[in-house]
Coordinates of C-alpha atoms in Angstrom, one line a residue:
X1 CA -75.7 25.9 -19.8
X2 CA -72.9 26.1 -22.2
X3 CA -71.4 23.1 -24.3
X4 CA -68.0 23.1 -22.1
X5 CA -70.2 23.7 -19.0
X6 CA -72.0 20.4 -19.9
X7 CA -69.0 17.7 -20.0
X8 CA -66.7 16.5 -17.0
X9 CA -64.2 15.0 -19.4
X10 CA -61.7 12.8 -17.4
X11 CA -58.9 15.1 -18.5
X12 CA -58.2 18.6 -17.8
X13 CA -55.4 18.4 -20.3
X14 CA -55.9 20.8 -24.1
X15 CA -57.8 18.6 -26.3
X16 CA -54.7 18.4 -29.0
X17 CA -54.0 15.2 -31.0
X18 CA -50.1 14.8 -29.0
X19 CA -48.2 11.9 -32.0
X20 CA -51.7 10.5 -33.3
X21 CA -51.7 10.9 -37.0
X22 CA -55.6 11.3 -39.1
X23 CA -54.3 7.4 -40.4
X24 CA -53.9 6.2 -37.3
X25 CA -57.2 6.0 -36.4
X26 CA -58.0 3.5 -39.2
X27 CA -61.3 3.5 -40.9
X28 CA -63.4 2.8 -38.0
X29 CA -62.1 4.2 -34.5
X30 CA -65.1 3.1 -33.0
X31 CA -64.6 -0.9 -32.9
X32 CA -65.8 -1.0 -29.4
X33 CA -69.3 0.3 -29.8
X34 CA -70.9 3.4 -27.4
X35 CA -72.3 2.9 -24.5
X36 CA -74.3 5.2 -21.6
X37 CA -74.7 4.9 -18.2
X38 CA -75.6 5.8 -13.9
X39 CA -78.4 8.1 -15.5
X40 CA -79.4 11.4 -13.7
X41 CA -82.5 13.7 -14.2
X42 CA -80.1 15.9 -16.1
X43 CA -77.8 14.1 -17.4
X44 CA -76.0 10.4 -18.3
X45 CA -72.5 9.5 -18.4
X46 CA -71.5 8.7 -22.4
X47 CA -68.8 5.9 -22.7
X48 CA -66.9 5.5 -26.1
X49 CA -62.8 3.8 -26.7
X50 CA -61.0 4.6 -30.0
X51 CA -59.8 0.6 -31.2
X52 CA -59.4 1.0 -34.6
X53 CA -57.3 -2.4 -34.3
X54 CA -59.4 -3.6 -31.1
X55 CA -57.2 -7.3 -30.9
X56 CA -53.9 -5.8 -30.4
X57 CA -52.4 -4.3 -27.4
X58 CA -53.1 -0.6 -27.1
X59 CA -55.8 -0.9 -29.8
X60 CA -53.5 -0.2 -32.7
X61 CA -52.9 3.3 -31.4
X62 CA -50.0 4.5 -29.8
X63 CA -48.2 4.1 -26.6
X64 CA -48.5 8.0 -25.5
X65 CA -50.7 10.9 -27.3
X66 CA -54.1 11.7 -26.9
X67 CA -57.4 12.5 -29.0
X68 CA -60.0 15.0 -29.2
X69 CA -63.0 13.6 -29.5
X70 CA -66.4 15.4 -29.7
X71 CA -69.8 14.1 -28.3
X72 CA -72.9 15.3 -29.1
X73 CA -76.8 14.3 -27.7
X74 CA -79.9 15.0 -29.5
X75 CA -83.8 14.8 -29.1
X76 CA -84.0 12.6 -32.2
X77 CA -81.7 10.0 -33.6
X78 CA -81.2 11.8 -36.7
X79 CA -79.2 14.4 -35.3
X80 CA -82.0 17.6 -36.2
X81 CA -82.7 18.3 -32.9
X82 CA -79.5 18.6 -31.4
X83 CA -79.2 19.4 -27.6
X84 CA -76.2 19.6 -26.0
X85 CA -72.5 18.9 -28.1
X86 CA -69.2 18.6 -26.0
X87 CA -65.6 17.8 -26.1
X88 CA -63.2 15.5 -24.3
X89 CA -59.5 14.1 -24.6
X90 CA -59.1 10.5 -25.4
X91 CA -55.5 9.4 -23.8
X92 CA -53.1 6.5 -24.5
X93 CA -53.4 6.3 -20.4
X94 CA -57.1 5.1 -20.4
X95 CA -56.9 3.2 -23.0
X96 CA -58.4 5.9 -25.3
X97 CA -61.4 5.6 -23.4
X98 CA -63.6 8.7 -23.1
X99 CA -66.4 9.2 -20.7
X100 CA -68.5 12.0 -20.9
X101 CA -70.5 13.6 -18.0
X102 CA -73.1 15.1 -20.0
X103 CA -75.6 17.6 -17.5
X104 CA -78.4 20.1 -18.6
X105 CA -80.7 16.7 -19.9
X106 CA -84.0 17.4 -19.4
X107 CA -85.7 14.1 -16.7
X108 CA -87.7 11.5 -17.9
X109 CA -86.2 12.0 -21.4
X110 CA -85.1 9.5 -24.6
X111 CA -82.3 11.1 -26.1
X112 CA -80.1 9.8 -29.1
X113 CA -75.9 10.4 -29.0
X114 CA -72.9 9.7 -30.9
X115 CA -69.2 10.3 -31.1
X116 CA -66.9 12.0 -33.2
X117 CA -62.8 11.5 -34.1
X118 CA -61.8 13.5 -36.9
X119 CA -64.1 12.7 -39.9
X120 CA -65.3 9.6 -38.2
X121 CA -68.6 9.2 -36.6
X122 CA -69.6 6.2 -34.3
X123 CA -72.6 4.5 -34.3
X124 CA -75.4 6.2 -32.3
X125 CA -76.6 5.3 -29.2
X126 CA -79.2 6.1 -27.3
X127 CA -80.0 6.7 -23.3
X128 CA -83.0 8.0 -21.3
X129 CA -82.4 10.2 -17.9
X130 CA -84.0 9.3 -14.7
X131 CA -87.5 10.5 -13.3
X132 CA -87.2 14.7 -11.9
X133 CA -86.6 14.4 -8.0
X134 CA -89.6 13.7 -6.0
X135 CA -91.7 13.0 -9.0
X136 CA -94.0 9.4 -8.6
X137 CA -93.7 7.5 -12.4
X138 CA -95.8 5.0 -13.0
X139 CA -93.7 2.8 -14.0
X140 CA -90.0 1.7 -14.4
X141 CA -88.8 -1.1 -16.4
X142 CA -85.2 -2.9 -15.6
X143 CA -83.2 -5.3 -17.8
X144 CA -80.7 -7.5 -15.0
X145 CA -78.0 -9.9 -16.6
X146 CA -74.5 -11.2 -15.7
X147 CA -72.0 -13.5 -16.3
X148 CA -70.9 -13.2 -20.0
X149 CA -68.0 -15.6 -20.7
X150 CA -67.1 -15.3 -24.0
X151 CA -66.0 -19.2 -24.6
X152 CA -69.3 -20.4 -23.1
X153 CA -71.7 -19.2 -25.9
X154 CA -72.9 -15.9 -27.2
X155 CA -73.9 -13.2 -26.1
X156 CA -77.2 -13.5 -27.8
X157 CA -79.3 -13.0 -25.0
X158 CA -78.6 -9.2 -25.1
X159 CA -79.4 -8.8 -28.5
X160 CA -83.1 -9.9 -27.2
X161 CA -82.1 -7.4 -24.2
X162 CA -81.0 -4.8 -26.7
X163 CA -85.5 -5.0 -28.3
X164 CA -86.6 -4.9 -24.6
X165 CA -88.5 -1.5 -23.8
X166 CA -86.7 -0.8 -20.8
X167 CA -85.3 2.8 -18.7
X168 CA -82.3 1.0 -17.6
X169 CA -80.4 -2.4 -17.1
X170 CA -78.6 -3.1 -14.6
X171 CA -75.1 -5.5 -14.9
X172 CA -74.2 -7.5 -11.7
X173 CA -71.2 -8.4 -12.5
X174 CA -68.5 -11.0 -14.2
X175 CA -68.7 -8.7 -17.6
X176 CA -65.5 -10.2 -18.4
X177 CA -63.5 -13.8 -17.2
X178 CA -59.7 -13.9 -16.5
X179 CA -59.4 -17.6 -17.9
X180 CA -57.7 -18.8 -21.0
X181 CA -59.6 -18.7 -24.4
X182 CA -58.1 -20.9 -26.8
X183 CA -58.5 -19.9 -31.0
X184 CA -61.5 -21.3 -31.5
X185 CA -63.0 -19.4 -28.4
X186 CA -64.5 -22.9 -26.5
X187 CA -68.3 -23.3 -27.0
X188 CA -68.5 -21.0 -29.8
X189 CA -66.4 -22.7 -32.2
X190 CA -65.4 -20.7 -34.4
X191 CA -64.0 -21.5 -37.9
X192 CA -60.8 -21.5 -39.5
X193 CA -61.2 -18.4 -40.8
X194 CA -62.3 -16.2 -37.8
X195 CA -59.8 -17.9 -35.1
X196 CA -58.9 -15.4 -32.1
X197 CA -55.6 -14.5 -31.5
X198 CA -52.7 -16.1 -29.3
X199 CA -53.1 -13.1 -27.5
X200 CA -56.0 -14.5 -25.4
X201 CA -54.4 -17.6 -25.0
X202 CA -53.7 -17.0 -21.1
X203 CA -55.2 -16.2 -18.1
X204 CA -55.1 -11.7 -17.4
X205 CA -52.5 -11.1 -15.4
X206 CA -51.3 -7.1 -16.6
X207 CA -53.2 -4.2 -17.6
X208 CA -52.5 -5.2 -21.2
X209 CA -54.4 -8.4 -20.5
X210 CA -57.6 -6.8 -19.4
X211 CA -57.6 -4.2 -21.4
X212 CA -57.8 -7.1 -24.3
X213 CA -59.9 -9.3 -22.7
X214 CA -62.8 -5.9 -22.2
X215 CA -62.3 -5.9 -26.4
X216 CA -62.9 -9.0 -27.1
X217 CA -65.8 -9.0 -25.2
X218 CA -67.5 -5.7 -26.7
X219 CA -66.4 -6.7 -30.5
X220 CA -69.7 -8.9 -30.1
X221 CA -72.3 -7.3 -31.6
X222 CA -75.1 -8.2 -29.5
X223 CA -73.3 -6.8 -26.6
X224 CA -73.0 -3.6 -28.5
X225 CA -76.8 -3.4 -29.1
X226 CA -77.6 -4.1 -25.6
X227 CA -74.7 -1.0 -24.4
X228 CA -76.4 1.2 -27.5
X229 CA -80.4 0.7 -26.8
X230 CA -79.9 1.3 -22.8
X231 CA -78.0 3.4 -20.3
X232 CA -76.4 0.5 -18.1
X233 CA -75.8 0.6 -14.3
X234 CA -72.9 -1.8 -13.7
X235 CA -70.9 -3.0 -10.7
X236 CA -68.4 -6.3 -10.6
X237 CA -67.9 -9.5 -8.9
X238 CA -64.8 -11.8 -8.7
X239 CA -64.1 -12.6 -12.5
X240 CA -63.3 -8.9 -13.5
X241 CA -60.1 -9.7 -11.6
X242 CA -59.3 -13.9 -10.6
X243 CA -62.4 -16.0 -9.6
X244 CA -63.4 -15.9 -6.0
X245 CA -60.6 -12.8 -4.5
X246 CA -61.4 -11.7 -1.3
X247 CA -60.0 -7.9 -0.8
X248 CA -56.3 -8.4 -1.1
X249 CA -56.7 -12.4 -0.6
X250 CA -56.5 -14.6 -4.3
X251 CA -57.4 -17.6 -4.5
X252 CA -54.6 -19.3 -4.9
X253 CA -53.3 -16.9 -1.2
X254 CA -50.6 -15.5 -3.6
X255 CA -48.6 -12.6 -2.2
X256 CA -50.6 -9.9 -1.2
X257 CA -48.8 -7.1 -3.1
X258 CA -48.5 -8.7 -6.2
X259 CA -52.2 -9.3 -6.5
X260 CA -52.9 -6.0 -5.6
X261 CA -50.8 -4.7 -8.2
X262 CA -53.2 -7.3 -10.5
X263 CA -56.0 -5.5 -8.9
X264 CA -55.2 -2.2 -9.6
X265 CA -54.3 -3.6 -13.0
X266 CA -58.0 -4.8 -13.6
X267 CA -59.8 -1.9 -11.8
X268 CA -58.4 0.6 -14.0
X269 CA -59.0 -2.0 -17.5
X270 CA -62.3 -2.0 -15.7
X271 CA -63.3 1.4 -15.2
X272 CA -61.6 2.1 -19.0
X273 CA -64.5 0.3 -20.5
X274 CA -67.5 1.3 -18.3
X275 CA -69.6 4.1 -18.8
X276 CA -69.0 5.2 -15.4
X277 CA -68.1 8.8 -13.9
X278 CA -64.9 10.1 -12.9
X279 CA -65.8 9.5 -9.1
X280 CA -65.3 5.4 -10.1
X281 CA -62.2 6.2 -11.2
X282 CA -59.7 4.2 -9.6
X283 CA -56.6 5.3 -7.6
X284 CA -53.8 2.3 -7.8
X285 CA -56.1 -0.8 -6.4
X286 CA -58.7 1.0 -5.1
X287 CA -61.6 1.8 -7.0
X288 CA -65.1 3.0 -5.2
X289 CA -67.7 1.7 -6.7
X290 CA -70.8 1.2 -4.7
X291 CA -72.7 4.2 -5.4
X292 CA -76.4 5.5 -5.5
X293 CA -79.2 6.3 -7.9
X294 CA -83.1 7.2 -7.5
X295 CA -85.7 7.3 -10.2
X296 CA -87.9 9.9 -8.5
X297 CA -89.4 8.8 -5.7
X298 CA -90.8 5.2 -7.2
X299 CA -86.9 3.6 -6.2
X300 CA -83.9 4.1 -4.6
X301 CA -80.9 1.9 -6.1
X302 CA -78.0 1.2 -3.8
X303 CA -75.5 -0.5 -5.6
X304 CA -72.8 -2.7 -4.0
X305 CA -70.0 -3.9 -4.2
X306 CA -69.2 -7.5 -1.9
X307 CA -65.7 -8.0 -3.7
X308 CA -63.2 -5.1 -2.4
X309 CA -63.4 -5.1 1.1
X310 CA -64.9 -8.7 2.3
X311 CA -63.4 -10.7 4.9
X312 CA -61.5 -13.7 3.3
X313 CA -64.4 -16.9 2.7
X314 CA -64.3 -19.0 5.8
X315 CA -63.3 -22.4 5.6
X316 CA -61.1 -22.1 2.6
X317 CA -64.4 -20.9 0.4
X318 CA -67.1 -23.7 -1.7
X319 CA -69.8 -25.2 -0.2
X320 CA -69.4 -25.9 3.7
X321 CA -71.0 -26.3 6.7
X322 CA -71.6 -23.7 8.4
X323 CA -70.0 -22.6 12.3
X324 CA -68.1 -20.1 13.8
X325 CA -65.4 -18.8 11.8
X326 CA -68.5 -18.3 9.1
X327 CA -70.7 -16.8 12.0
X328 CA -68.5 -14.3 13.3
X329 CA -70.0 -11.4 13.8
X330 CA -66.8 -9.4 12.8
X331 CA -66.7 -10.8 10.0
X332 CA -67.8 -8.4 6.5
X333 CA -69.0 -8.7 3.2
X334 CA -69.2 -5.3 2.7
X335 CA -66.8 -3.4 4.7
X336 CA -67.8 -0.9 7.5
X337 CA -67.7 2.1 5.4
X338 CA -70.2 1.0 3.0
X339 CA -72.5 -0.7 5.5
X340 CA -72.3 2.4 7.2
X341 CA -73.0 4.3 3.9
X342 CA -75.8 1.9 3.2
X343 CA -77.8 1.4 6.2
X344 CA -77.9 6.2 6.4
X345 CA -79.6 5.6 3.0
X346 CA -81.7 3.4 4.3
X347 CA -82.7 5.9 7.0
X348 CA -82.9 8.6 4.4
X349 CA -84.8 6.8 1.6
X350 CA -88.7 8.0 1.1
X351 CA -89.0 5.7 -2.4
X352 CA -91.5 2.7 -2.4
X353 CA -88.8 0.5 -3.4
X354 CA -85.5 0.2 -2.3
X355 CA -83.4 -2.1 -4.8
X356 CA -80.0 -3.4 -3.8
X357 CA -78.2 -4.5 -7.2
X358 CA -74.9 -6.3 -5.6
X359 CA -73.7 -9.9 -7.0
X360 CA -73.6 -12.8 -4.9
X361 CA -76.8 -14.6 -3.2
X362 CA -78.2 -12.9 -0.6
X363 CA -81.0 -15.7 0.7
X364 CA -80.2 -19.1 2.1
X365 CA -79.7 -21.8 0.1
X366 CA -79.6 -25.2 1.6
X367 CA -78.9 -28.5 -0.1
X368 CA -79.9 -30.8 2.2
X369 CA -82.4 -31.1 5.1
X370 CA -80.2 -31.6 7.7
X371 CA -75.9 -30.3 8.3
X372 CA -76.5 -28.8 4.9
X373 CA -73.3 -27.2 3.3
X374 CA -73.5 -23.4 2.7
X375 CA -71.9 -21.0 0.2
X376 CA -69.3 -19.7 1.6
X377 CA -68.8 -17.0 -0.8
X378 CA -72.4 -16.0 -0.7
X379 CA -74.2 -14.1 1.9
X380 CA -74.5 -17.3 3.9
X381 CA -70.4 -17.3 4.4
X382 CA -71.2 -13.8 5.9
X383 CA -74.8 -14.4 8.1
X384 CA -74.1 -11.4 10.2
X385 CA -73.1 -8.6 7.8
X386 CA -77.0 -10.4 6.3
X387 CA -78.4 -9.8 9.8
X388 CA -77.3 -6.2 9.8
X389 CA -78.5 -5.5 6.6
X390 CA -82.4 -6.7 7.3
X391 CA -81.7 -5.2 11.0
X392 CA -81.0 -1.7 9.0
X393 CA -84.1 -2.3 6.7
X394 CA -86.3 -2.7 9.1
X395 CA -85.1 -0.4 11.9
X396 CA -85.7 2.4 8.8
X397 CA -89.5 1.2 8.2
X398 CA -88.6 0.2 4.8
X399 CA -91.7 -2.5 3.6
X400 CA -90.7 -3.1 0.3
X401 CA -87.3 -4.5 -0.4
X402 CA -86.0 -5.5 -3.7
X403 CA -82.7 -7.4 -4.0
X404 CA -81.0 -8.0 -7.4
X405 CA -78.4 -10.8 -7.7
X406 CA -76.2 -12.4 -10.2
X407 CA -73.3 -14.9 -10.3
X408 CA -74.8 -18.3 -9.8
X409 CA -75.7 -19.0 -13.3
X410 CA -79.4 -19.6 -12.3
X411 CA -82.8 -18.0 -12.3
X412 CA -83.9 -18.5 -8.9
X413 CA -86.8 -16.0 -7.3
X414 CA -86.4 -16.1 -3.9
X415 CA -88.4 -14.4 -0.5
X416 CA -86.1 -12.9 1.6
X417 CA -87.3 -14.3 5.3
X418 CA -86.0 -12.7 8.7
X419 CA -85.5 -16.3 9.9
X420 CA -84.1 -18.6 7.3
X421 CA -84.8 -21.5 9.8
X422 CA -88.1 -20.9 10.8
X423 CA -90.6 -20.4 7.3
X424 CA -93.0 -19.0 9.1
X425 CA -90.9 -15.6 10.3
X426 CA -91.5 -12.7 8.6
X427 CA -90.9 -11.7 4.6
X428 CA -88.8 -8.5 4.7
X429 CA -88.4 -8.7 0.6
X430 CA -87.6 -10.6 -2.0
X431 CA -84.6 -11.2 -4.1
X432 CA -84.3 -11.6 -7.8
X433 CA -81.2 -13.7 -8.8
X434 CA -80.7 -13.6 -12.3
X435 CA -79.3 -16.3 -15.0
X436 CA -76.1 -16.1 -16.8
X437 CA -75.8 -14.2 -20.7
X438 CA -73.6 -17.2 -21.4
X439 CA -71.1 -18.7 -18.3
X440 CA -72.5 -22.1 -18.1
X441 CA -72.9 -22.7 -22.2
X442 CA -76.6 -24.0 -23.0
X443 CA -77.5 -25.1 -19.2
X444 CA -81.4 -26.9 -18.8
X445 CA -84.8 -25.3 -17.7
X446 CA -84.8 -27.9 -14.7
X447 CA -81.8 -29.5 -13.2
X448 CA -81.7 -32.7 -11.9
X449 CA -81.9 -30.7 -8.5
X450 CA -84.8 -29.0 -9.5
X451 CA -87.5 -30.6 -7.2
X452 CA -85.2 -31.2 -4.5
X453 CA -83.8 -27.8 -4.2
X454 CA -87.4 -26.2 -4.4
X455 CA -88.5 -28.6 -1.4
X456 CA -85.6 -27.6 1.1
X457 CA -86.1 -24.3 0.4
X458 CA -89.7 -23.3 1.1
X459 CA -88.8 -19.7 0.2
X460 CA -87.9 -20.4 -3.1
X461 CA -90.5 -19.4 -5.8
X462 CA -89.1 -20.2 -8.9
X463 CA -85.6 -22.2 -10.3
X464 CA -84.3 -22.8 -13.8
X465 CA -80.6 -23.4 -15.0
X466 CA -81.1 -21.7 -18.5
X467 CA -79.3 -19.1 -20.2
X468 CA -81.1 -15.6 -20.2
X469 CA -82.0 -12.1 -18.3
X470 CA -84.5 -11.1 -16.0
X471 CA -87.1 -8.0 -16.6
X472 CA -88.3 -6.2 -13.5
X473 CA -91.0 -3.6 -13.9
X474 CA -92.3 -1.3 -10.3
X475 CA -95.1 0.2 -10.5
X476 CA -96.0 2.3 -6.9
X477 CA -98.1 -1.1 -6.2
X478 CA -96.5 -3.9 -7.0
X479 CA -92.5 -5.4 -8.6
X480 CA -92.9 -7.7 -11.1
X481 CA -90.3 -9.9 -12.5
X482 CA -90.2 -11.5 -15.8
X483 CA -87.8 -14.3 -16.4
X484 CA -86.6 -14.6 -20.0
X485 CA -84.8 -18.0 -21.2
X486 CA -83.1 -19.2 -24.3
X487 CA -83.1 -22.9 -25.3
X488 CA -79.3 -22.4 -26.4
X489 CA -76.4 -20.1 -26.7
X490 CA -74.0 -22.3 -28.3
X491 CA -74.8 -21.4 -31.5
X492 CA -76.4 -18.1 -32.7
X493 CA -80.0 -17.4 -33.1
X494 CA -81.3 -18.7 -29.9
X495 CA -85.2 -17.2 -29.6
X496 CA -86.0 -16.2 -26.2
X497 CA -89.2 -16.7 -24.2
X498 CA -90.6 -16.0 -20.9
X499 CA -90.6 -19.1 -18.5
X500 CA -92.1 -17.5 -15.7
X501 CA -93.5 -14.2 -14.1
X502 CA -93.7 -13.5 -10.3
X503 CA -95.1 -10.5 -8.9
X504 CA -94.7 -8.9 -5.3
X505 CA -97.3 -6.9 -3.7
X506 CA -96.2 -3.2 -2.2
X507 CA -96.3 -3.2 1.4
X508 CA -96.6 -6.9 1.7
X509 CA -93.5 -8.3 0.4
X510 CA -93.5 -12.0 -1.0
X511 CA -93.7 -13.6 -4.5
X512 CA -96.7 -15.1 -6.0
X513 CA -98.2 -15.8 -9.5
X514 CA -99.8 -12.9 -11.3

């Protein structure tokens, strides 16, 4: 396969430098870091943005023009062994961005890359395909975090996540939140001398705003090492855009065409600073998303998304009792296309595993023995598009069910029952609900709900309110998952350790202690 044959660049336009001067591009274009992603058995997408100025609107570049910008991949990171080498356009209109489609990889492979602009390399990266189609691996290793707010603490835990020896992590969402940071960026306190701009001083609103708030966020440099070390699978939740949206619905109920033109604003900042393909590219304030990816035949990944096309939260969203404007079975979390699209994969899968990486809770969580409250943004606010789901599951013989979750700022491991009410019913999977990278500043390895909680919830194998990520390694007999914590991540340096590992037999779903 040729070079040109090899890339899907975004733009079909001549790769000519339109207005952009050699100086323009500063010393380092590549503020931003590299990052890959959705791996293939041939190939990866590579993700790269020319910043040279990365705090300023339009990253110091200009308004209009565009950038060639060559990528190359190699068998060895320094460069001797070079295997495929590419070209695509960097525009003013995304940003700069540039994401590669790089095919002709060989599967199952560790392969080192790196950008060019002009005389200017990046740092190097590197990725690993997925498993040849219908091969059985042995084993597949996972990295799962979300929730990095950047003035809650840093982002050390994906420095730790950047050493793990991993095939993939996957990113569940809130990479980036819409509030206010003020100079000193909250929790992290920085000094006189390193104090953020005005420019983050407000809540995102316009494409300018996002595409800001995506740059502050990957100017940290453990983020960086994390995008760098591991091809990342990533889907959103509500903080990419305003906390808690429902489809078109804000939170505050403001005007439905005016947050959709926010939307579309923070979809396209968004997909500017993923390393996603050009099928995620978004059209105005659409943006598909949910998507699917298979590592042989070990697992099959469904990834969702349970922001774009949910019903508004019943009862005016938090923590209510549940009844029938929750219960209504025409009520969606995920929209009937993508149920649809989800429950034929279902029917087509033949992996062991079938993984769900979406955002929200997907098993119940009471509070209280009796008239407990519910999340209503959660899969309780949405019991029936639940009840389809594990209806689908079943109906399609799958045994071994593996659901990946984010948003709640908790580590909770969780069996997945058929009958939330009644214990005894049947385990059709489990669900791993990872902590927070930083949203909730230092936290505590048991809340003051810790017993409680655990007690109403006889499903519930395991609960901690640290900062940290979760490690999930399948193997055709068993998943395991490894939650890692840090003490703090108000401060730098934070070590990490592993607070508890839970393991879930293939064929008879159900945590227990290895």
């Amino acid at each position: 396969m040729s070079a040109a044959a090899a890339v899907l660049a975004f733009s079909a336009r001549p790769a000519h430098a339109a207005g952009i001067r050699d100086k323009d591009l500063g010393d380092s274009p590549f503020t931003l870091g590299v990052a890959s992603g959705d791996p293939l058995p041939d190939g990866v997408v590579l993700w790269t943005r020319l910043a040279p100025r990365p705090w300023e609107p339009g990253g110091g570049l200009p308004p209009a023009g565009a950038v060639p910008v060559t990528w190359e991949i190699a068998e060895d990171e320094r460069f001797s062994a070079g295997v495929r080498r590419g070209q695509a356009v960097a525009e003013a209109g995304y940003a700069y961005s540039v994401h590669a489609d790089v095919r002709g990889l060989a599967p199952g492979r560790t392969y080192w890359y790196r950008f060019r602009a002009g005389a200017r390399l990046s740092p190097v990266g590197r990725t690993r395909t997925a498993p040849a189609a219908g091969s059985s691996p042995e084993r597949l290793r996972l990295g799962v975090a979300s929730c990095q707010q950047y003035d809650e603490g840093y982002y050390t835990a994906l420095g730790h996540l950047a050493r793990e020896d991993l095939d993939a992590v996957f990113f569940l969402g809130d990479y980036i939140y819409e509030n206010a940071i003020d100079a000193r960026a909250g929790d992290r306190r920085l000094p006189d001398g390193a104090l953020l701009p005005a420019v983050f001083a407000h809540e995102t609103v316009t494409l300018s705003d996002y595409r800001l708030r995506y740059a502050l966020g990957k100017t940290d440099p453990d983020l960086q090492a994390a995008h760098a070390a591991h091809p990342w699978c990533v889907t959103w939740d509500d903080h990419e855009v305003e906390n808690n949206y429902a489809a078109d619905v804000s939170q505050d109920n403001d005007p439905a065409a005016g947050f959709l033109q926010r939307r579309a604003a923070a979809y396209r900042a968004y997909w500017e600073h993923m390393p996603l393909r050009l099928a995620q590219r978004p059209a105005g304030p659409d943006m598909r998303l949910y998507r699917r990816l298979h590592y042989g035949r070990l697992a099959q990944f469904d990834i969702l998304d349970t922001r774009q096309y949910r019903s508004d939260q019943a009862y005016g969203d938090g923590w209510k009792l549940p009844g029938p404007a929750s219960e209504d079975p025409s009520r969606t979390l995920l929209g009937a296309a993508q149920e649809q699209w989800l429950h034929s994969g279902f029917r087509g899968s033949t992996a062991t595993w079938n993984v769900i990486p979406q955002q929200v809770a997907f098993s119940r969580r009471r509070l209280r023995a009796q008239n407990s409250p519910l999340s209503m943004d959660a899969w309780d606010g949405y019991p029936a598009t639940r009840r389809r789901l594990l209806d689908a599951a079943r109906g399609a013989g799958l045994t071994n069910l593996v659901v990946l979750s984010g948003d709640s700022h908790i580590h909770l491991a969780m069996d997945i029952k058929d009958d939330f009410d009644d214990p005894s019913s049947p385990t059709r999977g489990v669900e791993i609900l990872g902590t927070s990278v930083s949203s909730g500043a230092d936290g505590v390895e048991r809340p003051d709900d810790w017993a409680e909680l655990l007690a109403l919830n006889p499903h519930m194998a395991y609960y901690a309110k640290r900062r940290g990520y979760v490690v999930v390694t399948l193997t055709p007999t068993q998943a395991r998952a490894d939650f890692r914590i840090l003490p703090y991540v108000t401060r730098p340096g934070a070590p990490v350790s592993t607070a508890a590992s839970l393991v879930s037999p293939a064929g008879r779903p159900g945590f227990e202690r290895p």
